[in-house]
Short mmCIF file of C-alpha atoms in Angstrom, two decimals:
data_model
loop_
_atom_site.label_atom_id
_atom_site.label_comp_id
_atom_site.label_asym_id
_atom_site.label_seq_id
_atom_site.Cartn_x
_atom_site.Cartn_y
_atom_site.Cartn_z
CA LEU A 1035 101.26 41.14 213.47
CA ALA A 1036 102.93 44.89 214.97
CA ALA A 1037 100.07 47.60 215.50
CA LYS A 1038 103.38 49.70 214.28
CA VAL A 1039 100.79 51.56 211.45
CA ALA A 1040 98.50 52.81 214.17
CA ILE A 1041 101.33 53.29 217.22
CA GLY A 1042 103.04 56.00 215.09
CA ILE A 1043 99.82 57.61 213.74
CA ARG A 1044 99.32 57.96 217.37
CA ASP A 1045 102.50 59.35 218.20
CA TRP A 1046 102.79 61.79 215.62
CA ARG A 1047 98.91 62.94 214.39
CA PRO A 1048 97.67 62.63 218.47
CA ASP A 1049 95.24 65.29 216.84
CA HIS A 1050 93.51 62.83 214.11
CA ALA A 1051 94.09 60.26 216.59
CA VAL A 1052 90.10 59.60 218.15
CA GLY A 1053 90.42 56.30 220.01
CA GLN A 1054 91.03 52.72 219.05
CA ILE A 1055 89.07 49.50 218.85
CA ARG A 1056 90.40 46.17 219.16
CA LEU A 1057 88.62 42.92 217.99
CA PRO A 1058 88.70 40.39 220.33
CA GLY A 1059 92.59 38.26 221.29
CA CYS A 1060 94.07 41.77 220.49
CA GLY A 1061 96.61 42.20 222.73
CA ALA A 1062 97.91 45.40 221.69
CA ASP A 1063 96.68 48.46 222.92
CA LEU A 1064 97.79 51.86 222.30
CA GLY A 1065 96.41 53.52 225.30
CA LEU A 1066 93.86 55.33 223.97
CA THR A 1067 90.11 55.54 224.50
CA GLU A 1068 88.53 52.20 223.57
CA MET A 1069 85.70 53.18 221.93
CA THR A 1070 82.59 51.33 219.61
CA LEU A 1071 82.19 52.37 215.61
CA ALA A 1072 78.97 54.45 216.60
CA GLU A 1073 80.73 55.61 219.55
CA ALA A 1074 83.44 57.00 217.55
CA LYS A 1075 81.32 58.89 215.01
CA ALA A 1076 80.01 60.81 217.29
CA ALA A 1077 82.79 61.70 218.49
CA GLY A 1078 84.03 62.89 215.17
CA ALA A 1079 85.66 59.95 213.71
CA LYS A 1080 86.15 60.04 209.85
CA THR A 1081 88.59 57.03 208.12
CA LEU A 1082 88.65 53.71 209.98
CA VAL A 1083 92.63 53.03 209.52
CA ILE A 1084 93.52 49.01 209.19
CA GLY A 1085 96.66 50.00 212.36
CA VAL A 1086 98.87 46.70 211.76
CA ALA A 1087 101.28 45.44 209.97
CA ASN A 1088 101.58 41.52 209.28
CA ARG A 1089 104.11 39.77 207.69
CA GLY A 1090 102.77 39.44 203.80
CA GLY A 1091 100.17 42.70 204.17
CA MET A 1092 97.41 40.51 204.22
CA ILE A 1093 93.33 41.44 205.38
CA SER A 1094 92.14 38.91 207.40
CA ALA A 1095 89.00 37.36 207.01
CA ALA A 1096 88.05 38.40 210.76
CA TRP A 1097 88.32 42.09 210.40
CA LYS A 1098 86.03 41.94 207.09
CA GLU A 1099 83.04 42.48 210.06
CA VAL A 1100 83.88 45.55 211.56
CA LEU A 1101 85.53 46.74 208.08
CA ILE A 1102 82.32 46.50 206.32
CA GLN A 1103 79.60 47.43 209.51
CA ALA A 1104 82.29 50.69 209.40
CA LEU A 1105 81.44 51.57 205.62
CA GLU A 1106 77.81 50.56 206.57
CA MET A 1107 78.64 53.73 208.77
CA GLY A 1108 79.99 55.86 206.58
CA TYR A 1109 83.29 55.60 207.12
CA ASP A 1110 86.57 55.94 204.99
CA LEU A 1111 88.37 53.17 205.19
CA ALA A 1112 92.67 54.04 204.97
CA SER A 1113 94.85 50.68 204.75
CA GLY A 1114 98.65 50.39 204.20
CA LEU A 1115 98.85 46.37 203.80
CA HIS A 1116 99.84 45.00 200.69
CA ASN A 1117 96.60 43.51 200.41
CA LEU A 1118 94.42 46.27 198.57
CA LEU A 1119 90.81 47.31 199.72
CA ARG A 1120 89.83 47.95 196.28
CA ASP A 1121 91.26 44.21 195.11
CA GLU A 1122 88.20 42.95 198.15
CA GLY A 1123 84.47 42.53 196.30
CA ASP A 1124 83.09 43.10 199.40
CA LEU A 1125 84.15 46.14 200.89
CA VAL A 1126 84.34 47.41 197.52
CA ALA A 1127 80.39 47.29 197.55
CA ALA A 1128 79.57 47.67 200.72
CA ALA A 1129 81.55 51.59 200.05
CA GLN A 1130 80.14 51.90 196.43
CA THR A 1131 76.95 50.89 198.41
CA HIS A 1132 76.68 53.41 201.39
CA GLY A 1133 79.38 56.12 199.54
CA GLY A 1134 82.25 55.21 201.47
CA THR A 1135 86.53 55.57 199.80
CA LEU A 1136 88.55 53.25 199.59
CA HIS A 1137 92.31 54.08 201.17
CA ASP A 1138 95.27 52.07 199.61
CA VAL A 1139 98.46 53.90 200.06
CA ARG A 1140 100.62 51.24 199.36
CA VAL A 1141 100.20 51.89 196.01
CA PRO A 1142 102.92 53.87 193.36
CA THR A 1143 100.79 56.98 192.79
CA ASP A 1144 103.63 58.25 189.72
CA GLY A 1145 105.48 57.00 187.05
CA TYR A 1146 109.43 56.66 188.25
CA PRO A 1147 112.25 56.64 186.59
CA ILE A 1148 115.30 54.18 186.59
CA ALA A 1149 117.85 55.81 188.85
CA ASN A 1150 120.66 57.36 187.36
CA GLY A 1151 123.01 58.91 190.08
CA GLU A 1152 123.07 62.09 188.76
CA ASN A 1153 123.88 64.99 191.87
CA ARG A 1154 121.60 66.52 193.15
CA THR A 1155 121.74 70.08 194.90
CA GLY A 1156 120.44 70.09 198.43
CA LYS A 1157 121.30 67.56 201.13
CA ARG A 1158 119.82 64.29 202.24
CA CYS A 1159 119.88 62.09 205.75
CA LEU A 1160 118.79 58.37 205.59
CA ALA A 1161 118.83 56.50 208.52
CA VAL A 1162 119.71 52.87 208.33
CA GLY A 1163 118.83 49.89 210.65
CA THR A 1164 120.45 46.55 212.18
CA ASP A 1165 117.47 45.53 211.96
CA CYS A 1166 113.72 46.59 210.91
CA SER A 1167 111.29 47.97 213.35
CA VAL A 1168 114.24 49.37 214.59
CA GLY A 1169 113.14 53.64 215.15
CA LYS A 1170 113.82 54.53 211.66
CA MET A 1171 110.91 56.38 210.84
CA TYR A 1172 111.08 58.23 214.12
CA THR A 1173 114.35 58.93 213.62
CA ALA A 1174 113.68 60.81 210.70
CA LEU A 1175 110.50 62.46 212.14
CA ALA A 1176 112.21 63.50 215.36
CA MET A 1177 115.09 65.33 213.21
CA ASP A 1178 112.43 66.99 211.04
CA ALA A 1179 110.33 68.41 213.82
CA GLU A 1180 114.18 69.58 215.93
CA MET A 1181 115.41 70.78 212.37
CA GLN A 1182 111.41 72.78 211.44
CA THR A 1183 112.18 74.26 215.36
CA ARG A 1184 114.81 75.88 214.38
CA GLY A 1185 114.16 77.39 211.34
CA MET A 1186 116.55 75.22 209.56
CA LYS A 1187 115.31 74.20 206.02
CA SER A 1188 113.80 70.41 206.23
CA THR A 1189 111.75 68.21 204.99
CA PHE A 1190 110.44 64.81 206.13
CA ARG A 1191 110.17 62.25 203.20
CA ALA A 1192 108.31 59.10 203.95
CA THR A 1193 108.76 55.70 202.28
CA GLY A 1194 106.43 53.16 203.69
CA GLN A 1195 102.88 52.90 204.77
CA THR A 1196 103.14 54.46 207.99
CA GLY A 1197 105.10 57.72 207.37
CA ILE A 1198 102.68 58.16 204.55
CA LEU A 1199 99.26 57.78 206.79
CA ILE A 1200 101.04 60.83 208.84
CA THR A 1201 102.27 62.96 206.18
CA GLY A 1202 99.72 62.76 203.47
CA HIS A 1203 102.62 61.75 200.61
CA GLY A 1204 105.70 59.64 200.07
CA VAL A 1205 106.54 56.25 197.74
CA PRO A 1206 105.54 53.00 198.84
CA LEU A 1207 108.94 52.00 198.49
CA ASP A 1208 108.52 48.10 199.03
CA ALA A 1209 105.28 48.57 196.40
CA VAL A 1210 107.73 50.02 193.58
CA ILE A 1211 108.67 47.13 190.51
CA ALA A 1212 112.42 46.82 191.32
CA ASP A 1213 113.71 48.21 188.79
CA PHE A 1214 112.23 51.85 189.65
CA MET A 1215 113.28 51.73 193.68
CA ALA A 1216 116.13 53.79 193.41
CA GLY A 1217 114.87 56.12 190.92
CA SER A 1218 111.30 56.14 193.10
CA VAL A 1219 113.61 57.14 195.75
CA GLU A 1220 115.64 60.11 193.26
CA TYR A 1221 111.86 61.23 192.70
CA LEU A 1222 110.75 61.74 195.80
CA THR A 1223 114.22 63.51 196.85
CA PRO A 1224 114.68 65.96 193.98
CA ASP A 1225 116.97 68.85 193.53
CA ASN A 1226 116.50 71.58 196.59
CA ASP A 1227 118.24 74.88 198.19
CA ASP A 1228 121.96 73.82 199.48
CA ASP A 1229 121.58 73.97 203.23
CA HIS A 1230 118.39 72.03 202.65
CA TRP A 1231 117.76 69.10 204.41
CA ASP A 1232 115.42 65.98 203.36
CA LEU A 1233 115.41 63.82 205.69
CA ILE A 1234 114.73 60.13 204.21
CA GLU A 1235 112.77 57.65 205.65
CA GLY A 1236 114.61 54.24 206.22
CA GLN A 1237 112.84 50.75 205.08
CA GLY A 1238 114.60 47.49 206.07
CA SER A 1239 118.01 46.41 207.01
CA LEU A 1240 120.51 45.42 204.62
CA PHE A 1241 121.08 42.55 207.11
CA HIS A 1242 117.47 41.18 206.99
CA ILE A 1243 117.25 37.93 204.03
CA SER A 1244 113.65 39.30 203.39
CA TYR A 1245 113.91 42.83 203.18
CA SER A 1246 117.18 44.00 202.05
CA GLY A 1247 116.41 44.63 198.86
CA VAL A 1248 114.33 47.74 199.43
CA THR A 1249 117.53 49.37 202.41
CA MET A 1250 119.83 49.21 199.32
CA ALA A 1251 117.20 51.35 196.86
CA LEU A 1252 117.80 54.06 199.32
CA VAL A 1253 121.36 53.93 200.14
CA HIS A 1254 121.90 54.86 196.67
CA GLY A 1255 118.81 56.63 195.83
CA GLY A 1256 118.84 58.51 198.55
CA GLN A 1257 122.64 59.52 197.34
CA ALA A 1258 123.47 60.73 200.98
CA ASP A 1259 125.50 62.98 202.72
CA ALA A 1260 124.89 62.00 205.79
CA LEU A 1261 123.30 58.30 207.43
CA ILE A 1262 122.04 57.60 211.50
CA LEU A 1263 122.85 54.25 212.36
CA CYS A 1264 119.58 52.64 214.15
CA HIS A 1265 119.47 50.43 216.12
CA GLU A 1266 117.49 48.46 219.01
CA PRO A 1267 119.19 46.06 222.12
CA THR A 1268 117.34 44.21 223.51
CA ARG A 1269 115.83 41.60 220.47
CA SER A 1270 117.62 38.15 220.16
CA HIS A 1271 117.08 37.91 217.02
CA MET A 1272 116.05 39.47 213.23
CA ARG A 1273 112.69 40.63 214.04
CA GLY A 1274 110.64 37.61 212.01
CA LEU A 1275 114.29 35.77 211.72
CA PRO A 1276 114.41 33.71 214.90
CA GLY A 1277 117.68 31.77 212.73
CA TYR A 1278 119.34 34.97 212.32
CA SER A 1279 121.37 37.31 214.95
CA VAL A 1280 120.92 40.82 214.50
CA PRO A 1281 124.35 42.58 213.28
CA SER A 1282 126.34 44.95 216.24
CA LEU A 1283 126.42 49.36 215.03
CA GLU A 1284 130.11 47.94 214.24
CA GLU A 1285 128.99 45.73 211.55
CA LEU A 1286 126.63 47.96 210.40
CA ARG A 1287 128.94 50.92 209.69
CA ASP A 1288 131.13 49.04 208.11
CA VAL A 1289 128.68 47.68 205.59
CA ALA A 1290 126.58 50.90 204.94
CA LEU A 1291 128.70 53.21 204.24
CA PRO A 1292 131.00 52.10 201.36
CA LEU A 1293 127.93 50.98 199.99
CA ALA A 1294 126.29 54.87 200.15
CA GLN A 1295 129.28 56.07 199.42
CA ARG A 1296 129.61 54.19 195.70
CA ALA A 1297 126.05 56.88 195.28
CA ASN A 1298 128.27 59.57 197.25
CA PRO A 1299 131.75 59.54 198.30
CA ALA A 1300 131.24 62.51 200.88
CA CYS A 1301 128.63 60.42 202.35
CA LYS A 1302 129.37 60.13 206.34
CA ILE A 1303 127.75 58.90 209.32
CA VAL A 1304 127.32 61.71 212.08
CA GLY A 1305 125.42 59.56 214.78
CA ILE A 1306 123.59 56.99 216.24
CA SER A 1307 119.48 56.47 216.71
CA VAL A 1308 118.59 53.62 219.52
CA ASN A 1309 115.32 52.97 220.16
CA THR A 1310 115.21 52.18 224.06
CA GLN A 1311 111.95 51.72 224.45
CA HIS A 1312 112.35 48.21 226.12
CA LEU A 1313 115.44 49.66 228.53
CA SER A 1314 114.89 51.86 232.28
CA GLU A 1315 115.70 54.91 232.14
CA ASP A 1316 118.90 54.70 234.12
CA ASP A 1317 119.74 51.74 231.62
CA ALA A 1318 118.49 54.08 228.60
CA VAL A 1319 121.02 56.63 229.88
CA LYS A 1320 124.33 54.04 230.52
CA TYR A 1321 123.31 52.00 227.23
CA LEU A 1322 123.60 55.35 224.96
CA ALA A 1323 126.78 56.13 226.69
CA GLU A 1324 128.32 53.07 226.52
CA THR A 1325 127.68 53.05 222.74
CA GLU A 1326 129.10 56.80 222.46
CA GLU A 1327 131.89 56.10 223.88
CA ARG A 1328 132.65 52.71 222.22
CA MET A 1329 131.56 54.24 218.25
CA GLY A 1330 132.75 57.11 218.91
CA LEU A 1331 129.66 58.91 217.27
CA PRO A 1332 126.64 61.25 219.33
CA ALA A 1333 124.31 58.00 220.39
CA VAL A 1334 121.00 59.26 221.46
CA ASP A 1335 117.02 58.12 221.54
CA PRO A 1336 115.37 61.19 219.19
CA TYR A 1337 111.78 60.09 220.70
CA ARG A 1338 112.40 59.62 223.96
CA HIS A 1339 115.25 62.46 224.78
CA GLY A 1340 115.13 64.48 221.32
CA ALA A 1341 116.63 64.52 218.42
CA ALA A 1342 119.45 67.98 219.07
CA ARG A 1343 122.20 66.27 219.03
CA LEU A 1344 121.60 64.47 215.94
CA VAL A 1345 120.94 67.55 214.12
CA ASP A 1346 123.42 69.28 215.43
CA ALA A 1347 125.47 66.63 213.67
CA LEU A 1348 124.27 67.22 211.13
CA ALA A 1349 124.93 70.71 211.17
CA ALA A 1350 127.83 70.61 211.09
CA ILE A 1351 128.80 68.67 207.72
#
């Protein structure tokens, strides 16, 4: 169980994060003000977001009491889980009775085509990772923010529940029927100005036994001009797979680039994003310097130190 949805909203939409509610036994702490539903309501909160992402995306029975109470108090609910709010009869009944809205963001809203692989105008950058949850979304958001500051043309393209909750739009890629996944990425990143960059949110990992399918759809459907390799250096195994080791950045480079060049022969790897949240500042700087020397590419933690050097690499293409 991870609170990555809540953390993403806190970090990228802090003005929308009024406070946090933690149920008994919760070990996560966003550092936001601890509030009851009544206190949050008085502070201006209108929606209760289920801020966790669990394996399989299921709504726990243990959450129901507070979810129903929130609806009874006039809240809307928002969730990015595969288990939809609208499929839970007690939540639907409470919403209908008290006038609340159930927002399920992990639901495809458009009819997506089968990918055709035709070239599109504009430029695209995709973040690919050695594992799940290594900072692919943060990398794309940080790069988009830096490009906006510079006056460059760019758009963050959300492909997962957290990105959609942050931006209000996107494609919930892992909820799209498999045959249409790559096509949905083409749909999300259409023709654009020649100097416009789509920053495509990465998902899963080509090396992850459970979630490699969504990554392949992004690699082919995105037709990226540039790849950013993403890595978290402190893990002892793949997320949720204790029997599988995390691949090296070299392995990711050697697998991801040929696959991306199948869709866009001009694709290049331009930089490395390292999630150093579990390293001290000194250790982070040392690791980034060593990685940059070894790989021959700019290596940064774009959330900790800024995404300027990654954007410089894009601008040089």
